[in-house]
Amino acid sequence: MFRKIISAVMMITALHAHAQQNADMKMKTFIDVLMKKMTLEEKIGQLNLPSAGDITTGQASNSDIAIKIREGKVGGLFNIKSVGKIKEVQKIAVEQSRLKIPLLFGMDVIHGYETVFPIPLGLSCTWDMNLIERSARIAATEASADGINWTFSPMVDICRDPRWGRIAEGAGEDPYLGSQVAKAMVKGYQGDDLKKNNTILACVKHYALYGAAEGGRDYNTVDMSHQRMYNDYLPPYKAAVDAGVGSVMTSFNEVDGIPATANKWLLTNVLRKQWGFKGFVVSDYTSVNEMTAHGIGDLQTVSARALNAGLDMDMVGEGFLTTLPKSLKEGKVSLAQINAACRKILEAKYKLGLFDDPYKYCDENRAKTEIFTSENRKEARSIAAQSFVLLKNQGNLLPLKKSGTIALIGPLADNKSNMNGTWSVAADFSKPISLYTGLKEAVGDKINILLAKGSNLEEDSLLEERETMFGKSLGRDHRPAEVILQEALNIANQSDVIVAALGESAEMSGESSSRSMIGIPSIQEKLLRALLKTGKPVVLVLFTGRPLTIKWEQDNVPAILNVWFGGSEAGHAIADVLFGEVNPSGKLTATWPQNTGQIPLYYAHKNTGRPLEGQWFQKFRSNYLDVSNDPVYPFGYGLSYTTFNYSDITLSTSSIKQGESLTANITVTNTGSYEGKEVVQLYIRDMVASVTRPVRELKGFQKIDLKPGESKVVTFTISPEDLKFYNYDLKYVAEPGEFRVYIGGNSDAVKEASFTLK
Ligand code: NOJ
């Protein structure tokens, strides 16, 4: 019986491989024929990706871009929204250009399309890969219904420096978790078949190491050892490639002294040769041109270097379009290289089925019925509630009772446009649910909700202007600060509980939104102190796109719920958690430091030769005079309305050989009075190795649901594969020796066991 099953499986695999080979041959023949007809200019045209800035509906044919499309000088467009416009532009390509090659239509569909999910950092805090995949699936369905066939997502840059605003766009600090998220998102966008009309091409970015910018300043220099790259920063990009991602975007930064966009080692040796990537590589926005400022040559030089390094498509800057013909004449690039890049773009279009039907994403009926639907918003609400992280809940202040009077106070208390967070270009900013609306809808007339702003976002109006760009205003209040504060204190004094909606605005994180100090802005801090002085219980509902330094708040505010930017349904989702309809289960995916000076602070650090063991401070140990080494909240941390107890760990054996595996069991019990979800986390430490290894690394996790009093045994299987790392020679190996296992509800997990690999 068993043998029969095996041979059936083998036969299906062989048939599948055969069918794939046939499909590849068919694609190759189709593209060979097409490319024979193409002029050099038309081939280079495929490598050009302008932004569609100047196109408005009904005017497409008169735009500058339309002229270029007719001449075959455009391979794809982005920043164009609506099925009507896209159809009009696609028509120019397939009806008015010589070879009728359809266009790619890209967009930054990062955490939802019109239905917006929490910012990616928030999404990652669900630790729920099905939910994350689901959010990407819905985003792809909506985007494809509106004409988009390519998204510039997932962003998988590991970041251990929360000053960097783009930490909001990724999955935090950990390569293992980041890799799981990368896979889930690629699967969500691309589905199992790109030929369908509701799956779209994904683009993993920003390759590579963009999250390691020095000082957390955006676009800044990156410099790190290959050890660190391979072990900590590259795995999520590789995971996306392994999951079949169709395209890769290069990053703005340099890697080993060569900007990523012209880095042959990165784009060819690692990406294509080591990882076997078969899709195409696109630059970031003018990142080809910017290599002149990096100091490696004029536009012609950097464009030629980029192509030779393995870049296929040039976003916005037109370095390829304007200089490659000359470089070819001068022998600086080869026709073979141009052909290879052009083929990659055509293959992507072929795989999407655009040659069969260039309008397959232009179904106006889908646009009317599949976008921002009530079902999608319902899912967004549920996903948002699961992304929130309960940071503190002294005396079980939360959940709130539905009685009495609530004073809702803060610059983010009644705002819609900021709820989506960074990168929500397709969304209508007037549509998200504000916290005030969410609370009111949740309580009806059971509770009296009083509302006041209490303070502006920032004391400095110029700073506030920078932090509320792109129409995401918080409606600056121009009255004197004392008047605004007093108004809030008046309602605070009439209330039973204060809900303070404070933190960052949406545009304080995301691209080009680095901060040197990452606390709650001081004017809001002042408001918070004044609210605490009233003696009323205070719940801090914290909006943020990054970990903040909130040591003082942790010490002084009784309850803190971190809500990131929750998207379209933010207000409803926050109300769901505040009133206990949903028990919070989010766990942090980046460490929250005590102050900026501790950065970079991350759990998987090395031990050093002089680790601080025991009490801080110790002379001649690795610590600071003025702050301990501890974070305020470690990676993996997050509370629930219930409590969980962890038993000791039992290992199935105390030693394994290469090729064997063991199991680690632990019993988790819900010891509180609410049903709740817990993310059970497995960390491993390699005690002795040929190179130094982190003090612990995440190697597995399971999210379980427990009723009050219920226990579950959680089992992790550990094999040598989980023990592997890139050694000094960058070989991926599991070295024999002792390994420690830690299991618990965050990265400080104390339950411990150990085994050896023989
Ligand atoms: C620049 C950003 O770095 C990238 O993430 C984005 O996809 C492009 N602009 C296109 O908008």
Coordinates of C-alpha atoms in Angstrom, one line a residue, residues 279-751:
G279 CA 12.1 36.5 -12.2
F280 CA 13.1 40.1 -12.9
V281 CA 14.9 42.7 -10.9
V282 CA 13.6 46.3 -10.8
S283 CA 15.4 49.3 -9.3
D284 CA 13.9 51.4 -6.7
Y285 CA 12.6 54.9 -7.6
T286 CA 15.5 56.6 -9.5
S287 CA 18.0 54.4 -7.6
V288 CA 20.0 54.0 -10.9
N289 CA 20.4 57.8 -11.2
E290 CA 21.2 58.2 -7.5
M291 CA 24.4 56.2 -8.0
T292 CA 25.9 59.3 -9.4
A293 CA 25.4 61.0 -6.1
H294 CA 26.8 57.8 -4.4
G295 CA 29.9 58.7 -6.4
I296 CA 30.3 55.8 -8.9
G297 CA 29.9 57.7 -12.2
D298 CA 27.7 59.6 -14.5
L299 CA 24.3 58.4 -15.7
Q300 CA 25.7 56.4 -18.6
T301 CA 28.3 54.7 -16.4
V302 CA 25.9 53.8 -13.6
S303 CA 23.2 52.6 -16.0
A304 CA 25.7 50.3 -17.7
R305 CA 26.9 49.1 -14.4
A306 CA 23.4 48.4 -13.2
L307 CA 22.5 46.4 -16.3
N308 CA 25.8 44.5 -16.2
A309 CA 25.2 43.7 -12.5
G310 CA 21.8 42.1 -13.3
L311 CA 19.2 44.9 -13.0
D312 CA 16.4 44.3 -15.6
M313 CA 14.1 47.3 -15.1
D314 CA 14.8 50.9 -14.3
M315 CA 12.1 52.7 -12.2
V316 CA 11.5 56.3 -13.2
G317 CA 15.0 57.7 -13.9
E318 CA 15.2 56.6 -17.6
G319 CA 18.9 55.9 -17.3
F320 CA 18.5 52.7 -19.3
L321 CA 16.2 54.3 -21.9
T322 CA 18.5 57.3 -22.6
T323 CA 22.0 55.8 -22.3
L324 CA 22.0 52.0 -23.1
P325 CA 22.0 52.5 -26.9
K326 CA 25.2 54.6 -26.6
S327 CA 26.7 52.1 -24.1
L328 CA 26.0 49.3 -26.5
K329 CA 27.8 51.1 -29.4
E330 CA 30.8 51.8 -27.1
G331 CA 30.9 48.2 -26.0
K332 CA 30.1 49.0 -22.4
V333 CA 27.1 46.7 -22.3
S334 CA 26.3 43.7 -24.5
L335 CA 23.3 42.9 -26.6
A336 CA 23.1 39.6 -24.8
Q337 CA 22.6 41.5 -21.5
I338 CA 19.9 43.7 -22.9
N339 CA 18.2 40.7 -24.4
A340 CA 18.3 38.8 -21.1
A341 CA 16.7 41.7 -19.3
C342 CA 14.0 42.2 -21.9
R343 CA 13.2 38.5 -21.9
K344 CA 12.7 38.6 -18.1
I345 CA 10.1 41.4 -18.4
L346 CA 8.3 39.6 -21.3
E347 CA 8.3 36.4 -19.3
A348 CA 6.6 38.1 -16.4
K349 CA 3.9 39.4 -18.7
Y350 CA 3.5 36.0 -20.3
K351 CA 3.2 34.3 -16.9
L352 CA 0.5 36.8 -15.9
G353 CA -1.4 35.9 -19.0
L354 CA -1.3 39.4 -20.4
F355 CA -0.4 38.3 -23.9
D356 CA -3.6 36.1 -24.0
D357 CA -5.7 38.9 -22.6
P358 CA -4.2 42.3 -21.9
Y359 CA -7.5 43.4 -20.3
K360 CA -7.8 40.4 -17.9
Y361 CA -7.5 42.8 -15.0
C362 CA -9.8 45.4 -16.5
D363 CA -13.3 44.0 -15.5
E364 CA -15.3 47.1 -14.5
N365 CA -17.8 44.9 -12.8
R366 CA -15.2 43.4 -10.5
A367 CA -14.1 47.0 -9.7
K368 CA -17.6 47.8 -8.6
T369 CA -18.3 44.7 -6.6
E370 CA -15.0 43.4 -5.1
I371 CA -13.3 46.5 -3.6
F372 CA -13.9 47.8 0.0
T373 CA -16.6 45.3 0.5
S374 CA -18.2 44.8 3.9
E375 CA -16.8 41.3 4.0
N376 CA -13.3 42.6 3.4
R377 CA -13.7 45.3 6.1
K378 CA -15.0 42.7 8.5
E379 CA -11.8 40.7 8.0
A380 CA -9.7 43.9 8.3
R381 CA -11.4 44.6 11.6
S382 CA -10.7 41.2 13.0
I383 CA -7.1 41.1 11.8
A384 CA -6.5 44.6 13.2
A385 CA -7.7 43.6 16.6
Q386 CA -5.3 40.7 16.6
S387 CA -2.3 43.0 15.7
F388 CA -2.7 45.1 18.9
V389 CA -0.3 44.5 21.7
L390 CA -1.3 44.9 25.3
L391 CA 1.8 46.3 27.0
K392 CA 0.5 46.8 30.5
N393 CA -2.7 46.1 32.4
Q394 CA -2.2 46.9 36.0
G395 CA -5.1 45.8 38.2
N396 CA -7.0 44.5 35.2
L397 CA -8.1 48.0 34.3
L398 CA -8.9 46.6 30.8
P399 CA -11.3 45.5 29.5
L400 CA -13.4 48.5 30.2
K401 CA -16.9 48.1 31.5
K402 CA -19.8 49.4 29.4
S403 CA -21.0 51.9 32.0
G404 CA -20.2 55.3 33.4
T405 CA -18.4 58.1 31.5
I406 CA -15.3 57.9 29.4
A407 CA -13.1 60.9 28.6
L408 CA -11.5 60.2 25.3
I409 CA -8.6 62.6 25.0
G410 CA -5.7 63.1 22.6
P411 CA -4.7 64.4 19.1
L412 CA -5.5 60.9 17.7
A413 CA -8.8 60.5 19.4
D414 CA -11.0 61.5 16.6
N415 CA -9.0 61.3 13.4
K416 CA -9.6 59.3 10.2
S417 CA -6.8 60.1 7.8
N418 CA -4.0 58.8 10.1
M419 CA -5.6 55.5 10.9
N420 CA -4.2 53.8 7.7
G421 CA -0.6 54.5 8.5
T422 CA 2.1 54.8 6.0
W423 CA 1.8 53.5 2.4
S424 CA -1.9 53.3 1.8
V425 CA -1.8 55.0 -1.6
A426 CA -5.0 53.4 -3.0
A427 CA -7.2 54.2 0.0
D428 CA -9.6 57.1 0.6
F429 CA -8.4 58.9 3.7
S430 CA -11.9 59.9 4.6
K431 CA -13.1 56.3 5.1
P432 CA -11.3 54.8 8.0
I433 CA -13.1 54.5 11.3
S434 CA -11.8 56.9 14.0
L435 CA -11.4 55.8 17.5
Y436 CA -14.2 58.1 18.7
T437 CA -16.6 56.6 16.1
G438 CA -15.5 53.1 17.0
L439 CA -16.1 53.6 20.7
K440 CA -19.5 55.3 20.2
E441 CA -20.7 52.6 17.9
A442 CA -19.6 50.0 20.5
V443 CA -21.4 51.5 23.4
G444 CA -24.5 53.2 21.9
D445 CA -26.1 55.2 24.7
K446 CA -24.8 52.9 27.5
I447 CA -21.8 55.2 28.1
N448 CA -21.3 58.8 27.9
I449 CA -18.2 59.6 25.8
L450 CA -16.7 63.0 26.2
L451 CA -14.1 64.1 23.7
A452 CA -11.3 66.6 23.7
K453 CA -8.0 67.0 21.9
G454 CA -5.9 67.9 24.9
S455 CA -2.8 68.8 22.8
N456 CA -1.6 69.1 19.3
L457 CA 0.6 66.4 17.9
E458 CA 3.7 68.6 18.4
E459 CA 4.4 71.9 20.1
D460 CA 6.3 73.0 17.1
S461 CA 3.9 73.7 14.2
L462 CA 6.6 73.3 11.5
L463 CA 7.5 69.8 12.9
E464 CA 3.8 68.9 12.9
E465 CA 3.5 70.0 9.3
R466 CA 6.4 67.6 8.3
E467 CA 4.7 64.8 10.2
T468 CA 1.3 65.2 8.7
M469 CA 2.0 65.4 5.0
F470 CA 0.0 64.0 2.1
G471 CA -3.3 65.2 3.5
K472 CA -2.9 63.2 6.7
S473 CA -3.6 66.3 8.9
L474 CA -4.5 66.2 12.5
G475 CA -6.3 69.5 12.2
R476 CA -3.9 71.7 14.2
D477 CA -5.6 73.6 17.0
H478 CA -4.3 77.2 17.0
R479 CA -5.5 78.1 20.5
P480 CA -2.9 78.5 23.2
A481 CA -1.7 75.1 24.5
E482 CA -2.9 75.8 28.1
V483 CA -6.5 76.4 26.8
I484 CA -6.4 73.1 24.8
L485 CA -5.1 71.3 27.9
Q486 CA -7.6 72.8 30.3
E487 CA -10.5 71.8 28.1
A488 CA -9.3 68.2 28.3
L489 CA -8.8 68.3 32.1
N490 CA -12.3 69.6 32.5
I491 CA -13.8 66.5 30.8
A492 CA -11.3 64.3 32.5
N493 CA -12.6 65.4 35.8
Q494 CA -16.1 64.5 34.9
S495 CA -15.2 61.0 33.8
D496 CA -14.8 57.5 35.4
V497 CA -11.9 56.5 33.2
I498 CA -9.6 58.4 30.7
V499 CA -8.7 56.9 27.4
A500 CA -5.7 58.8 26.1
A501 CA -5.1 58.4 22.3
L502 CA -1.6 59.5 21.9
G503 CA 1.6 58.7 20.0
E504 CA 2.8 59.2 16.5
S505 CA 0.9 60.4 13.4
A506 CA 0.9 58.1 10.4
E507 CA 3.6 60.1 8.6
M508 CA 6.1 59.9 11.5
S509 CA 7.0 56.5 10.2
G510 CA 7.4 55.1 6.7
E511 CA 9.8 56.4 4.0
S512 CA 12.0 59.3 4.9
S513 CA 10.5 59.6 8.4
S514 CA 13.5 58.8 10.5
R515 CA 13.5 60.2 14.1
S516 CA 16.6 60.7 16.3
M517 CA 14.5 60.6 19.5
I518 CA 11.6 58.1 19.5
G519 CA 9.5 59.1 22.4
I520 CA 6.0 60.3 22.5
P521 CA 6.2 64.0 21.5
S522 CA 6.8 66.1 24.6
I523 CA 3.6 68.1 24.4
Q524 CA 1.6 64.9 24.5
E525 CA 3.8 63.6 27.3
K526 CA 2.8 66.8 29.2
L527 CA -0.8 66.1 28.6
L528 CA -0.4 62.5 29.8
R529 CA 1.2 63.6 33.0
A530 CA -1.6 66.1 33.6
L531 CA -4.2 63.4 33.0
L532 CA -2.5 61.1 35.5
K533 CA -2.5 63.8 38.0
T534 CA -6.4 63.9 38.0
G535 CA -6.2 60.6 39.8
K536 CA -8.6 59.0 37.4
P537 CA -7.6 55.6 35.9
V538 CA -5.8 56.2 32.5
V539 CA -5.7 53.8 29.6
L540 CA -3.0 54.8 27.1
V541 CA -4.1 53.8 23.5
L542 CA -0.8 54.2 21.8
F543 CA -0.6 54.9 18.0
T544 CA 2.8 54.2 16.5
G545 CA 4.7 53.0 13.4
R546 CA 7.8 51.9 15.4
P547 CA 8.9 50.8 18.9
L548 CA 8.9 54.0 21.1
T549 CA 10.9 54.7 24.2
I550 CA 8.2 54.7 26.8
K551 CA 10.0 53.7 30.0
W552 CA 8.3 56.5 32.0
E553 CA 4.9 55.5 30.7
Q554 CA 5.5 51.9 31.5
D555 CA 6.4 52.9 35.1
N556 CA 3.5 55.3 35.6
V557 CA 0.5 54.6 33.4
P558 CA -1.7 51.7 34.6
A559 CA -2.8 50.3 31.2
I560 CA -1.2 50.6 27.7
L561 CA -2.6 49.1 24.5
N562 CA -0.4 49.6 21.5
V563 CA -2.5 49.8 18.3
W564 CA 0.0 50.7 15.6
F565 CA -2.1 52.1 12.7
G566 CA -4.9 49.6 12.3
G567 CA -6.2 50.5 8.9
S568 CA -9.8 51.0 7.6
E569 CA -11.4 49.5 10.6
A570 CA -9.0 50.8 13.3
G571 CA -11.6 52.5 15.5
H572 CA -13.9 49.4 15.5
A573 CA -11.0 47.1 16.2
I574 CA -9.7 49.2 19.1
A575 CA -13.2 49.3 20.6
D576 CA -13.4 45.5 20.3
V577 CA -10.3 45.1 22.4
L578 CA -10.9 47.9 24.9
F579 CA -14.4 46.4 25.7
G580 CA -13.2 42.8 25.7
E581 CA -15.0 41.6 22.6
V582 CA -11.6 40.5 21.5
N583 CA -8.9 39.4 23.9
P584 CA -5.6 40.9 22.8
S585 CA -3.0 38.4 21.6
G586 CA -0.4 40.4 19.6
K587 CA 3.3 39.9 20.5
L588 CA 6.0 42.4 19.6
T589 CA 8.3 41.6 16.7
A590 CA 10.8 44.3 17.5
T591 CA 12.4 45.2 20.9
W592 CA 11.3 48.4 22.6
P593 CA 14.4 50.1 24.1
Q594 CA 14.5 52.3 27.2
N595 CA 16.2 55.1 25.4
T596 CA 17.6 55.9 22.0
G597 CA 21.2 55.4 23.2
Q598 CA 20.6 51.7 23.7
I599 CA 19.9 51.2 19.9
P600 CA 20.6 48.8 18.3
L601 CA 18.9 46.6 21.0
Y602 CA 17.7 43.2 19.9
Y603 CA 17.1 39.9 21.6
A604 CA 19.4 37.7 19.4
H605 CA 22.6 39.6 20.3
K606 CA 26.0 37.9 20.9
N607 CA 27.2 37.2 24.4
T608 CA 30.6 39.1 24.1
G609 CA 33.5 38.2 26.2
R610 CA 32.3 40.2 29.1
P611 CA 28.6 39.7 29.4
L612 CA 26.7 41.4 32.2
E613 CA 25.6 38.5 34.5
G614 CA 23.5 39.5 37.4
Q615 CA 23.0 43.0 38.7
W616 CA 23.6 46.1 36.6
F617 CA 26.1 48.0 37.0
Q618 CA 29.4 46.2 37.0
K619 CA 32.7 47.7 36.1
F620 CA 34.6 46.2 33.2
R621 CA 31.5 44.4 32.0
S622 CA 29.5 45.1 28.8
N623 CA 27.0 47.6 30.2
Y624 CA 26.3 51.3 30.4
L625 CA 26.8 53.6 33.4
D626 CA 23.4 55.3 33.0
V627 CA 21.0 52.7 31.8
S628 CA 20.7 48.9 32.2
N629 CA 20.9 46.6 29.2
D630 CA 17.3 45.6 29.5
P631 CA 14.6 46.7 27.0
V632 CA 11.3 48.0 28.3
Y633 CA 9.6 45.2 26.3
P634 CA 11.5 42.3 24.8
F635 CA 10.9 40.8 21.4
G636 CA 7.9 38.4 21.5
Y637 CA 6.3 40.2 24.4
G638 CA 2.6 40.9 24.7
L639 CA -0.1 40.5 27.4
S640 CA -3.6 39.1 27.4
Y641 CA -6.7 39.6 29.5
T642 CA -6.0 36.1 30.7
T643 CA -2.8 34.5 32.0
F644 CA -0.9 31.5 30.8
N645 CA 1.3 29.1 32.8
Y646 CA 4.1 27.1 31.2
S647 CA 5.1 23.7 32.5
D648 CA 8.7 22.5 32.3
I649 CA 10.0 21.3 29.0
T650 CA 10.3 17.6 28.2
L651 CA 12.7 16.5 25.4
S652 CA 12.2 13.2 23.7
T653 CA 15.9 12.5 23.9
S654 CA 19.0 14.2 25.2
S655 CA 21.1 13.7 22.1
I656 CA 20.6 13.3 18.3
K657 CA 22.8 12.5 15.4
Q658 CA 22.8 14.3 12.0
G659 CA 19.7 13.1 10.1
E660 CA 17.7 12.6 13.4
S661 CA 15.3 14.8 15.2
L662 CA 13.8 15.3 18.7
T663 CA 10.7 16.8 20.1
A664 CA 10.3 19.4 22.8
N665 CA 7.0 19.3 24.7
I666 CA 5.5 21.9 27.0
T667 CA 2.1 22.2 28.5
V668 CA 0.5 25.6 28.4
T669 CA -2.5 26.3 30.7
N670 CA -4.9 29.2 30.7
T671 CA -4.9 30.2 34.3
G672 CA -7.2 33.2 34.0
S673 CA -10.8 33.8 33.4
Y674 CA -10.9 34.8 29.7
E675 CA -10.5 32.6 26.6
G676 CA -7.3 33.7 24.9
K677 CA -4.7 33.1 22.3
E678 CA -1.1 32.6 23.2
V679 CA 2.0 32.6 20.9
V680 CA 4.2 29.8 22.2
Q681 CA 7.8 30.6 21.2
L682 CA 10.8 28.3 20.8
Y683 CA 14.3 29.7 21.0
I684 CA 17.6 27.8 20.7
R685 CA 21.1 28.6 21.6
D686 CA 24.2 27.0 20.1
M687 CA 26.5 26.9 23.1
V688 CA 29.8 26.3 21.4
A689 CA 30.5 26.8 17.7
S690 CA 33.3 27.6 15.3
V691 CA 32.1 31.2 15.2
T692 CA 30.2 33.2 17.9
R693 CA 26.4 32.6 17.9
P694 CA 23.6 34.7 19.4
V695 CA 22.4 34.1 23.0
R696 CA 19.2 32.7 21.6
E697 CA 17.4 32.6 18.2
L698 CA 13.7 32.0 17.4
K699 CA 13.3 28.6 15.7
G700 CA 9.6 28.0 15.9
F701 CA 6.3 29.3 17.3
Q702 CA 2.7 28.1 17.5
K703 CA -0.4 30.2 18.2
I704 CA -2.9 28.3 20.3
D705 CA -6.3 29.1 21.7
L706 CA -7.2 28.1 25.3
K707 CA -10.4 28.3 27.2
P708 CA -10.2 29.3 30.9
G709 CA -8.7 26.4 32.8
E710 CA -7.8 24.5 29.6
S711 CA -4.3 23.0 29.0
K712 CA -2.6 22.1 25.7
V713 CA 0.6 20.2 25.0
V714 CA 2.6 22.1 22.5
T715 CA 5.1 20.0 20.5
F716 CA 8.1 21.4 18.6
T717 CA 10.1 19.0 16.4
I718 CA 13.8 20.1 16.3
S719 CA 16.1 18.7 13.6
P720 CA 19.7 19.6 12.6
E721 CA 18.2 21.8 9.9
D722 CA 17.0 24.1 12.7
L723 CA 20.5 24.2 14.1
K724 CA 22.2 25.3 10.9
F725 CA 23.9 28.7 10.4
Y726 CA 26.4 30.2 7.9
N727 CA 29.9 29.6 9.2
Y728 CA 33.0 31.6 8.5
D729 CA 33.2 30.2 5.0
L730 CA 29.5 30.9 4.5
K731 CA 28.7 27.2 4.5
Y732 CA 25.3 26.4 6.0
V733 CA 26.1 23.9 8.7
A734 CA 24.9 22.3 12.0
E735 CA 27.9 21.8 14.2
P736 CA 28.0 19.1 16.8
G737 CA 27.8 20.2 20.5
E738 CA 25.4 21.3 23.1
F739 CA 22.2 23.3 22.4
R740 CA 19.9 24.9 24.8
V741 CA 16.2 25.1 24.2
Y742 CA 13.9 27.8 25.7
I743 CA 10.2 27.9 25.4
G744 CA 7.8 30.6 26.6
G745 CA 5.6 33.6 25.8
N746 CA 8.4 36.0 24.8
S747 CA 12.1 36.0 24.1
D748 CA 13.0 36.1 27.8
A749 CA 11.4 32.6 28.1
V750 CA 12.8 31.0 31.3
K751 CA 11.8 27.3 30.8

